[in-house]
Amino acid sequence: MIEAKRNGGPARAGSGGAEKGGAALIETVRMAEDYLKRRGVDSPRLSAELLLAKVLGCGRLDLYMRFDERLGEEDLGGYRTVLKRRADHYPLQYLIGSVEFYSLPFAVREGVFIPRPETELLVEWVEEAFDGERGARFIEFGVGSGVIAGSLARRHPGWRGFAFDKSKEAVALSKENLERLEIGKERVSVFAADGFEAVSAAGAFDLLVANPPYIPTGSIGALQREVSLYENRAALDGGADGLSFYPLLAASGRRILRPGGMIALEIGDGQGGRVFRILEEAGFERIDVRKDYNGRERLAAAFIPVSRGA
């Protein structure tokens, strides 16, 4: 049977394995959920189920078909290990090792920024703007795990792109993800760089897309513990006001985008007006700021004038 630990740890099994009367999966999940809830973990049931599915090597929905099965001692030991890490607010995505973005699977690991669902809205806006365009050339600043470049290239076989990041870990991971999606180097070239110095061709791209760091330095400590304690600070820190990367992006976009080209950026809530002015001062037109599904400012986009003299 399962016993709750008096010291607040996760539930533990008795001496039996699956064939010796170990805990049923449904009972294990319920006790894990209670443990994570007491430790202040958001969505504890979701974490409990996804982590158990990871340990058992099955899908989350498969658990519902197996809830009467009994958990063996070895699997329970592995489950307790990941539960303890989750109880310390270690990110669920790192424990599972993957996320779904735009219905595509992407590996994630510690040291590389975890993609957020809101970033899908950035891809949606790009696709809306390039509706029917079969041969767009894009460049991504800060490729991270490769979800933006990978989604655009997978969904639009005729598009070609470049993507870079100053993090070698991010470059390696994004290359792995693109390879898993069967996106070759001839379609998306990923490289390590700290800025746009490696991009010399003026007017070479139709699209510049980026989800840059935009959290003000002083606000990082107030974020969820999963973020403030474990995610790469360089992928979060946007400087004192959170806007340190946007002037660089605007100036670089003005140089490397063709007439009519688009710059599409993720932004933080409350930054829309200031990013609008940065883009305006750089000479962009048709500037727009959009909110996410929670009503928070999340995206900004603009276009190079069709006439460079405009």
mmCIF file of C-alpha atoms in Angstrom:
data_model
loop_
_atom_site.group_PDB
_atom_site.id
_atom_site.type_symbol
_atom_site.label_atom_id
_atom_site.label_comp_id
_atom_site.label_asym_id
_atom_site.label_seq_id
_atom_site.Cartn_x
_atom_site.Cartn_y
_atom_site.Cartn_z
ATOM 1 C CA MET A 1 0.000 0.000 0.000
ATOM 2 C CA ILE A 2 0.961 3.699 -0.188
ATOM 3 C CA GLU A 3 1.817 5.701 2.893
ATOM 4 C CA ALA A 4 2.040 9.480 3.160
ATOM 5 C CA LYS A 5 5.334 10.675 4.586
ATOM 6 C CA ARG A 6 5.061 12.707 7.772
ATOM 7 C CA ASN A 7 7.929 14.972 6.688
ATOM 8 C CA GLY A 8 5.977 16.344 3.744
ATOM 9 C CA GLY A 9 7.707 14.254 1.079
ATOM 10 C CA PRO A 10 5.909 12.457 -1.713
ATOM 11 C CA ALA A 11 3.949 9.318 -1.046
ATOM 12 C CA ARG A 12 5.966 6.109 -0.858
ATOM 13 C CA ALA A 13 5.131 2.530 -1.663
ATOM 14 C CA GLY A 14 5.191 -0.508 0.509
ATOM 15 C CA SER A 15 7.507 -3.393 -0.271
ATOM 16 C CA GLY A 16 5.626 -4.764 -3.246
ATOM 17 C CA GLY A 17 6.224 -4.229 -6.951
ATOM 18 C CA ALA A 18 3.536 -4.352 -9.605
ATOM 19 C CA GLU A 19 3.240 -8.092 -9.261
ATOM 20 C CA LYS A 20 3.376 -7.896 -5.441
ATOM 21 C CA GLY A 21 0.499 -5.536 -4.821
ATOM 22 C CA GLY A 22 2.154 -2.150 -5.298
ATOM 23 C CA ALA A 23 0.144 1.057 -5.476
ATOM 24 C CA ALA A 24 -2.464 1.511 -8.197
ATOM 25 C CA LEU A 25 -1.667 4.300 -10.643
ATOM 26 C CA ILE A 26 -4.788 6.280 -9.751
ATOM 27 C CA GLU A 27 -3.880 6.239 -6.061
ATOM 28 C CA THR A 28 -0.304 7.223 -6.823
ATOM 29 C CA VAL A 29 -1.416 10.169 -8.953
ATOM 30 C CA ARG A 30 -3.840 11.402 -6.296
ATOM 31 C CA MET A 31 -1.204 11.385 -3.584
ATOM 32 C CA ALA A 32 1.331 13.009 -5.896
ATOM 33 C CA GLU A 33 -1.194 15.718 -6.728
ATOM 34 C CA ASP A 34 -1.784 16.398 -3.043
ATOM 35 C CA TYR A 35 1.953 16.550 -2.359
ATOM 36 C CA LEU A 36 2.610 19.024 -5.181
ATOM 37 C CA LYS A 37 -0.382 21.122 -4.161
ATOM 38 C CA ARG A 38 0.966 21.413 -0.625
ATOM 39 C CA ARG A 39 4.285 22.555 -2.061
ATOM 40 C CA GLY A 40 2.606 25.371 -3.979
ATOM 41 C CA VAL A 41 3.057 23.937 -7.473
ATOM 42 C CA ASP A 42 0.649 25.277 -10.091
ATOM 43 C CA SER A 43 -1.628 22.729 -11.803
ATOM 44 C CA PRO A 44 -0.481 19.882 -9.541
ATOM 45 C CA ARG A 45 -2.694 17.255 -11.188
ATOM 46 C CA LEU A 46 -1.265 18.034 -14.611
ATOM 47 C CA SER A 47 2.285 17.759 -13.289
ATOM 48 C CA ALA A 48 1.500 14.512 -11.465
ATOM 49 C CA GLU A 49 0.031 12.898 -14.566
ATOM 50 C CA LEU A 50 2.634 14.116 -17.058
ATOM 51 C CA LEU A 51 5.523 13.061 -14.851
ATOM 52 C CA LEU A 52 4.056 9.609 -14.290
ATOM 53 C CA ALA A 53 3.505 9.220 -18.022
ATOM 54 C CA LYS A 54 7.145 10.203 -18.560
ATOM 55 C CA VAL A 55 8.350 7.586 -16.070
ATOM 56 C CA LEU A 56 6.179 4.880 -17.635
ATOM 57 C CA GLY A 57 7.059 5.866 -21.197
ATOM 58 C CA CYS A 58 3.464 6.384 -22.273
ATOM 59 C CA GLY A 59 1.163 9.248 -23.187
ATOM 60 C CA ARG A 60 -0.798 11.131 -20.560
ATOM 61 C CA LEU A 61 -4.122 9.918 -21.951
ATOM 62 C CA ASP A 62 -2.863 6.340 -21.809
ATOM 63 C CA LEU A 63 -2.783 6.636 -18.029
ATOM 64 C CA TYR A 64 -6.572 6.781 -17.932
ATOM 65 C CA MET A 65 -6.688 3.348 -19.524
ATOM 66 C CA ARG A 66 -4.204 2.015 -16.983
ATOM 67 C CA PHE A 67 -5.285 3.613 -13.710
ATOM 68 C CA ASP A 68 -6.138 0.235 -12.150
ATOM 69 C CA GLU A 69 -2.664 -1.120 -12.868
ATOM 70 C CA ARG A 70 -0.170 -1.230 -10.050
ATOM 71 C CA LEU A 71 3.072 0.672 -9.998
ATOM 72 C CA GLY A 72 6.239 -1.343 -9.515
ATOM 73 C CA GLU A 73 8.938 -0.398 -7.030
ATOM 74 C CA GLU A 74 11.450 0.673 -9.679
ATOM 75 C CA ASP A 75 8.992 2.963 -11.452
ATOM 76 C CA LEU A 76 7.788 4.365 -8.149
ATOM 77 C CA GLY A 77 11.363 5.215 -7.227
ATOM 78 C CA GLY A 78 11.823 7.085 -10.484
ATOM 79 C CA TYR A 79 8.512 8.854 -9.973
ATOM 80 C CA ARG A 80 9.439 9.984 -6.479
ATOM 81 C CA THR A 81 12.688 11.428 -7.819
ATOM 82 C CA VAL A 82 11.005 13.644 -10.412
ATOM 83 C CA LEU A 83 8.228 14.608 -7.990
ATOM 84 C CA LYS A 84 10.791 15.918 -5.526
ATOM 85 C CA ARG A 85 12.359 18.050 -8.240
ATOM 86 C CA ARG A 86 8.966 19.369 -9.309
ATOM 87 C CA ALA A 87 8.126 20.137 -5.682
ATOM 88 C CA ASP A 88 11.217 22.353 -5.654
ATOM 89 C CA HIS A 89 9.601 24.210 -8.577
ATOM 90 C CA TYR A 90 11.988 22.809 -11.147
ATOM 91 C CA PRO A 91 10.212 23.439 -14.479
ATOM 92 C CA LEU A 92 7.892 20.685 -15.637
ATOM 93 C CA GLN A 93 9.066 21.124 -19.225
ATOM 94 C CA TYR A 94 12.680 20.413 -18.283
ATOM 95 C CA LEU A 95 11.642 17.280 -16.402
ATOM 96 C CA ILE A 96 9.588 16.005 -19.318
ATOM 97 C CA GLY A 97 12.161 17.142 -21.852
ATOM 98 C CA SER A 98 9.782 18.424 -24.489
ATOM 99 C CA VAL A 99 7.029 20.908 -25.334
ATOM 100 C CA GLU A 100 4.443 21.116 -28.067
ATOM 101 C CA PHE A 101 4.475 24.303 -30.119
ATOM 102 C CA TYR A 102 2.086 24.859 -32.993
ATOM 103 C CA SER A 103 1.261 21.128 -32.789
ATOM 104 C CA LEU A 104 4.929 20.244 -33.365
ATOM 105 C CA PRO A 105 7.218 18.508 -30.817
ATOM 106 C CA PHE A 106 10.322 20.331 -29.610
ATOM 107 C CA ALA A 107 12.927 19.105 -27.151
ATOM 108 C CA VAL A 108 13.797 21.448 -24.279
ATOM 109 C CA ARG A 109 16.481 21.277 -21.638
ATOM 110 C CA GLU A 110 17.998 23.332 -18.854
ATOM 111 C CA GLY A 111 19.979 26.328 -20.031
ATOM 112 C CA VAL A 112 17.629 27.135 -22.903
ATOM 113 C CA PHE A 113 14.510 29.298 -22.624
ATOM 114 C CA ILE A 114 11.241 27.350 -22.380
ATOM 115 C CA PRO A 115 8.837 28.306 -25.202
ATOM 116 C CA ARG A 116 5.522 29.815 -24.122
ATOM 117 C CA PRO A 117 2.149 29.242 -25.813
ATOM 118 C CA GLU A 118 1.747 33.006 -26.333
ATOM 119 C CA THR A 119 4.607 32.959 -28.822
ATOM 120 C CA GLU A 120 2.362 30.989 -31.174
ATOM 121 C CA LEU A 121 0.524 34.287 -31.689
ATOM 122 C CA LEU A 122 3.718 35.734 -33.160
ATOM 123 C CA VAL A 123 3.847 32.932 -35.723
ATOM 124 C CA GLU A 124 0.146 33.440 -36.474
ATOM 125 C CA TRP A 125 0.679 37.142 -37.171
ATOM 126 C CA VAL A 126 3.587 36.417 -39.496
ATOM 127 C CA GLU A 127 1.516 33.886 -41.413
ATOM 128 C CA GLU A 128 -1.334 36.354 -41.643
ATOM 129 C CA ALA A 129 0.978 39.011 -43.084
ATOM 130 C CA PHE A 130 2.603 36.613 -45.556
ATOM 131 C CA ASP A 131 -0.573 34.829 -46.598
ATOM 132 C CA GLY A 132 0.092 33.117 -49.916
ATOM 133 C CA GLU A 133 3.809 33.942 -49.924
ATOM 134 C CA ARG A 134 5.685 30.821 -50.992
ATOM 135 C CA GLY A 135 9.281 31.984 -51.027
ATOM 136 C CA ALA A 136 9.862 34.255 -48.028
ATOM 137 C CA ARG A 137 13.341 34.692 -46.547
ATOM 138 C CA PHE A 138 13.426 35.241 -42.792
ATOM 139 C CA ILE A 139 15.946 35.757 -40.037
ATOM 140 C CA GLU A 140 15.373 35.092 -36.339
ATOM 141 C CA PHE A 141 17.208 36.842 -33.516
ATOM 142 C CA GLY A 142 17.574 34.568 -30.474
ATOM 143 C CA VAL A 143 16.591 31.161 -31.830
ATOM 144 C CA GLY A 144 16.331 29.456 -28.429
ATOM 145 C CA SER A 145 14.971 25.944 -28.915
ATOM 146 C CA GLY A 146 14.016 26.719 -32.505
ATOM 147 C CA VAL A 147 10.239 26.817 -32.180
ATOM 148 C CA ILE A 148 9.686 29.918 -34.326
ATOM 149 C CA ALA A 149 12.114 29.061 -37.122
ATOM 150 C CA GLY A 150 11.083 25.410 -37.003
ATOM 151 C CA SER A 151 7.365 26.153 -37.163
ATOM 152 C CA LEU A 152 7.710 28.621 -40.037
ATOM 153 C CA ALA A 153 9.950 26.312 -42.055
ATOM 154 C CA ARG A 154 7.861 23.197 -41.416
ATOM 155 C CA ARG A 155 4.590 24.900 -42.281
ATOM 156 C CA HIS A 156 5.999 26.716 -45.328
ATOM 157 C CA PRO A 157 8.314 24.423 -47.304
ATOM 158 C CA GLY A 158 9.305 27.183 -49.713
ATOM 159 C CA TRP A 159 10.564 29.535 -47.012
ATOM 160 C CA ARG A 160 14.270 29.859 -46.244
ATOM 161 C CA GLY A 161 15.719 31.196 -43.033
ATOM 162 C CA PHE A 162 18.666 32.073 -40.853
ATOM 163 C CA ALA A 163 18.554 31.957 -37.065
ATOM 164 C CA PHE A 164 21.168 32.810 -34.483
ATOM 165 C CA ASP A 165 21.714 32.935 -30.745
ATOM 166 C CA LYS A 166 24.647 33.873 -28.545
ATOM 167 C CA SER A 167 24.021 30.741 -26.460
ATOM 168 C CA LYS A 168 25.878 27.703 -27.779
ATOM 169 C CA GLU A 169 23.438 25.487 -25.872
ATOM 170 C CA ALA A 170 20.521 27.084 -27.699
ATOM 171 C CA VAL A 171 22.218 26.738 -31.085
ATOM 172 C CA ALA A 172 22.890 23.041 -30.466
ATOM 173 C CA LEU A 173 19.347 22.356 -29.247
ATOM 174 C CA SER A 174 17.667 24.232 -32.093
ATOM 175 C CA LYS A 175 19.752 22.312 -34.621
ATOM 176 C CA GLU A 176 18.634 19.048 -33.014
ATOM 177 C CA ASN A 177 14.994 20.112 -33.151
ATOM 178 C CA LEU A 178 15.200 21.186 -36.776
ATOM 179 C CA GLU A 179 16.811 17.871 -37.664
ATOM 180 C CA ARG A 180 13.992 15.978 -35.929
ATOM 181 C CA LEU A 181 11.516 17.993 -37.986
ATOM 182 C CA GLU A 182 13.464 17.039 -41.128
ATOM 183 C CA ILE A 183 14.359 20.655 -41.856
ATOM 184 C CA GLY A 184 17.754 20.654 -43.518
ATOM 185 C CA LYS A 185 20.557 23.198 -43.197
ATOM 186 C CA GLU A 186 19.847 24.384 -46.716
ATOM 187 C CA ARG A 187 16.436 25.578 -45.504
ATOM 188 C CA VAL A 188 17.292 27.030 -42.096
ATOM 189 C CA SER A 189 20.876 27.880 -41.198
ATOM 190 C CA VAL A 190 21.486 28.184 -37.455
ATOM 191 C CA PHE A 191 24.645 29.775 -36.102
ATOM 192 C CA ALA A 192 26.126 31.320 -32.966
ATOM 193 C CA ALA A 193 26.359 35.114 -32.916
ATOM 194 C CA ASP A 194 25.864 37.933 -30.438
ATOM 195 C CA GLY A 195 24.293 40.323 -32.930
ATOM 196 C CA PHE A 196 23.680 41.098 -36.560
ATOM 197 C CA GLU A 197 27.341 41.694 -37.431
ATOM 198 C CA ALA A 198 27.440 38.365 -39.273
ATOM 199 C CA VAL A 199 24.545 39.492 -41.480
ATOM 200 C CA SER A 200 26.097 41.795 -44.048
ATOM 201 C CA ALA A 201 23.590 41.769 -46.909
ATOM 202 C CA ALA A 202 21.338 44.833 -46.871
ATOM 203 C CA GLY A 203 17.744 44.346 -47.952
ATOM 204 C CA ALA A 204 18.150 40.568 -48.080
ATOM 205 C CA PHE A 205 15.199 39.481 -45.940
ATOM 206 C CA ASP A 206 11.430 39.638 -46.042
ATOM 207 C CA LEU A 207 11.028 39.074 -42.303
ATOM 208 C CA LEU A 208 12.899 39.690 -39.063
ATOM 209 C CA VAL A 209 11.282 37.859 -36.159
ATOM 210 C CA ALA A 210 12.359 37.807 -32.520
ATOM 211 C CA ASN A 211 11.233 37.002 -29.017
ATOM 212 C CA PRO A 212 13.978 38.948 -27.225
ATOM 213 C CA PRO A 213 14.553 39.188 -23.470
ATOM 214 C CA TYR A 214 12.113 41.831 -22.215
ATOM 215 C CA ILE A 215 11.822 41.397 -18.450
ATOM 216 C CA PRO A 216 13.192 44.406 -16.526
ATOM 217 C CA THR A 217 16.214 43.343 -14.496
ATOM 218 C CA GLY A 218 14.603 44.306 -11.209
ATOM 219 C CA SER A 219 11.463 42.276 -11.923
ATOM 220 C CA ILE A 220 13.080 38.898 -12.547
ATOM 221 C CA GLY A 221 13.143 37.956 -8.876
ATOM 222 C CA ALA A 222 9.374 38.414 -8.638
ATOM 223 C CA LEU A 223 8.628 35.928 -11.415
ATOM 224 C CA GLN A 224 7.432 32.379 -10.766
ATOM 225 C CA ARG A 225 10.097 30.356 -9.001
ATOM 226 C CA GLU A 226 10.215 28.015 -11.986
ATOM 227 C CA VAL A 227 11.404 30.978 -14.031
ATOM 228 C CA SER A 228 13.482 33.053 -11.620
ATOM 229 C CA LEU A 229 15.373 30.113 -10.132
ATOM 230 C CA TYR A 230 15.935 27.818 -13.084
ATOM 231 C CA GLU A 231 15.630 29.486 -16.486
ATOM 232 C CA ASN A 232 18.592 31.106 -18.202
ATOM 233 C CA ARG A 233 18.727 34.682 -16.909
ATOM 234 C CA ALA A 234 20.253 35.943 -20.156
ATOM 235 C CA ALA A 235 17.112 34.813 -21.977
ATOM 236 C CA LEU A 236 14.956 36.887 -19.616
ATOM 237 C CA ASP A 237 16.885 40.048 -18.761
ATOM 238 C CA GLY A 238 15.931 42.992 -20.946
ATOM 239 C CA GLY A 239 17.892 45.560 -18.964
ATOM 240 C CA ALA A 240 16.655 48.197 -16.548
ATOM 241 C CA ASP A 241 13.454 48.939 -18.479
ATOM 242 C CA GLY A 242 13.147 45.639 -20.354
ATOM 243 C CA LEU A 243 13.677 47.386 -23.694
ATOM 244 C CA SER A 244 17.426 47.129 -24.224
ATOM 245 C CA PHE A 245 17.194 44.858 -27.287
ATOM 246 C CA TYR A 246 14.507 46.704 -29.247
ATOM 247 C CA PRO A 247 16.605 49.612 -30.585
ATOM 248 C CA LEU A 248 19.122 47.078 -31.941
ATOM 249 C CA LEU A 249 16.351 45.048 -33.555
ATOM 250 C CA ALA A 250 14.743 48.127 -35.093
ATOM 251 C CA ALA A 251 18.022 49.483 -36.487
ATOM 252 C CA SER A 252 19.102 46.089 -37.796
ATOM 253 C CA GLY A 253 15.716 45.448 -39.337
ATOM 254 C CA ARG A 254 15.831 48.778 -41.116
ATOM 255 C CA ARG A 255 19.113 47.700 -42.709
ATOM 256 C CA ILE A 256 18.555 44.047 -43.608
ATOM 257 C CA LEU A 257 14.868 44.036 -44.573
ATOM 258 C CA ARG A 258 13.749 44.656 -48.133
ATOM 259 C CA PRO A 259 11.257 47.435 -48.930
ATOM 260 C CA GLY A 260 7.919 46.202 -47.617
ATOM 261 C CA GLY A 261 9.647 43.756 -45.263
ATOM 262 C CA MET A 262 8.201 42.978 -41.827
ATOM 263 C CA ILE A 263 9.644 43.059 -38.331
ATOM 264 C CA ALA A 264 7.641 40.957 -35.843
ATOM 265 C CA LEU A 265 8.490 41.064 -32.143
ATOM 266 C CA GLU A 266 7.237 39.671 -28.879
ATOM 267 C CA ILE A 267 7.047 42.314 -26.142
ATOM 268 C CA GLY A 268 6.141 42.570 -22.486
ATOM 269 C CA ASP A 269 2.863 43.899 -21.157
ATOM 270 C CA GLY A 270 2.971 47.680 -20.875
ATOM 271 C CA GLN A 271 5.812 48.044 -23.379
ATOM 272 C CA GLY A 272 3.683 48.579 -26.477
ATOM 273 C CA GLY A 273 3.826 52.372 -26.560
ATOM 274 C CA ARG A 274 7.579 52.542 -26.099
ATOM 275 C CA VAL A 275 8.287 49.813 -28.676
ATOM 276 C CA PHE A 276 5.945 51.645 -31.068
ATOM 277 C CA ARG A 277 8.076 54.781 -30.713
ATOM 278 C CA ILE A 278 11.321 52.837 -31.184
ATOM 279 C CA LEU A 279 10.033 51.385 -34.447
ATOM 280 C CA GLU A 280 8.650 54.731 -35.561
ATOM 281 C CA GLU A 281 11.942 56.515 -34.915
ATOM 282 C CA ALA A 282 13.764 53.818 -36.905
ATOM 283 C CA GLY A 283 11.628 54.621 -39.939
ATOM 284 C CA PHE A 284 9.089 51.810 -39.909
ATOM 285 C CA GLU A 285 5.472 52.287 -40.919
ATOM 286 C CA ARG A 286 2.166 50.433 -40.395
ATOM 287 C CA ILE A 287 3.185 49.841 -36.796
ATOM 288 C CA ASP A 288 0.779 47.790 -34.731
ATOM 289 C CA VAL A 289 0.670 46.380 -31.200
ATOM 290 C CA ARG A 290 -1.495 43.385 -30.333
ATOM 291 C CA LYS A 291 -2.609 41.753 -27.120
ATOM 292 C CA ASP A 292 -2.681 38.088 -26.184
ATOM 293 C CA TYR A 293 -5.749 36.108 -25.177
ATOM 294 C CA ASN A 294 -5.453 37.443 -21.619
ATOM 295 C CA GLY A 295 -5.630 41.051 -22.775
ATOM 296 C CA ARG A 296 -1.923 41.736 -22.203
ATOM 297 C CA GLU A 297 0.265 43.530 -24.724
ATOM 298 C CA ARG A 298 2.300 40.771 -26.323
ATOM 299 C CA LEU A 299 3.277 41.572 -29.924
ATOM 300 C CA ALA A 300 4.516 44.446 -32.039
ATOM 301 C CA ALA A 301 5.040 44.479 -35.792
ATOM 302 C CA ALA A 302 5.865 47.028 -38.458
ATOM 303 C CA PHE A 303 6.956 47.288 -42.080
ATOM 304 C CA ILE A 304 9.731 48.922 -44.064
ATOM 305 C CA PRO A 305 8.312 51.611 -46.385
ATOM 306 C CA VAL A 306 7.989 50.307 -49.933
ATOM 307 C CA SER A 307 9.961 53.351 -51.040
ATOM 308 C CA ARG A 308 13.235 53.542 -49.106
ATOM 309 C CA GLY A 309 13.060 57.284 -49.313
ATOM 310 C CA ALA A 310 9.736 57.372 -47.512
#
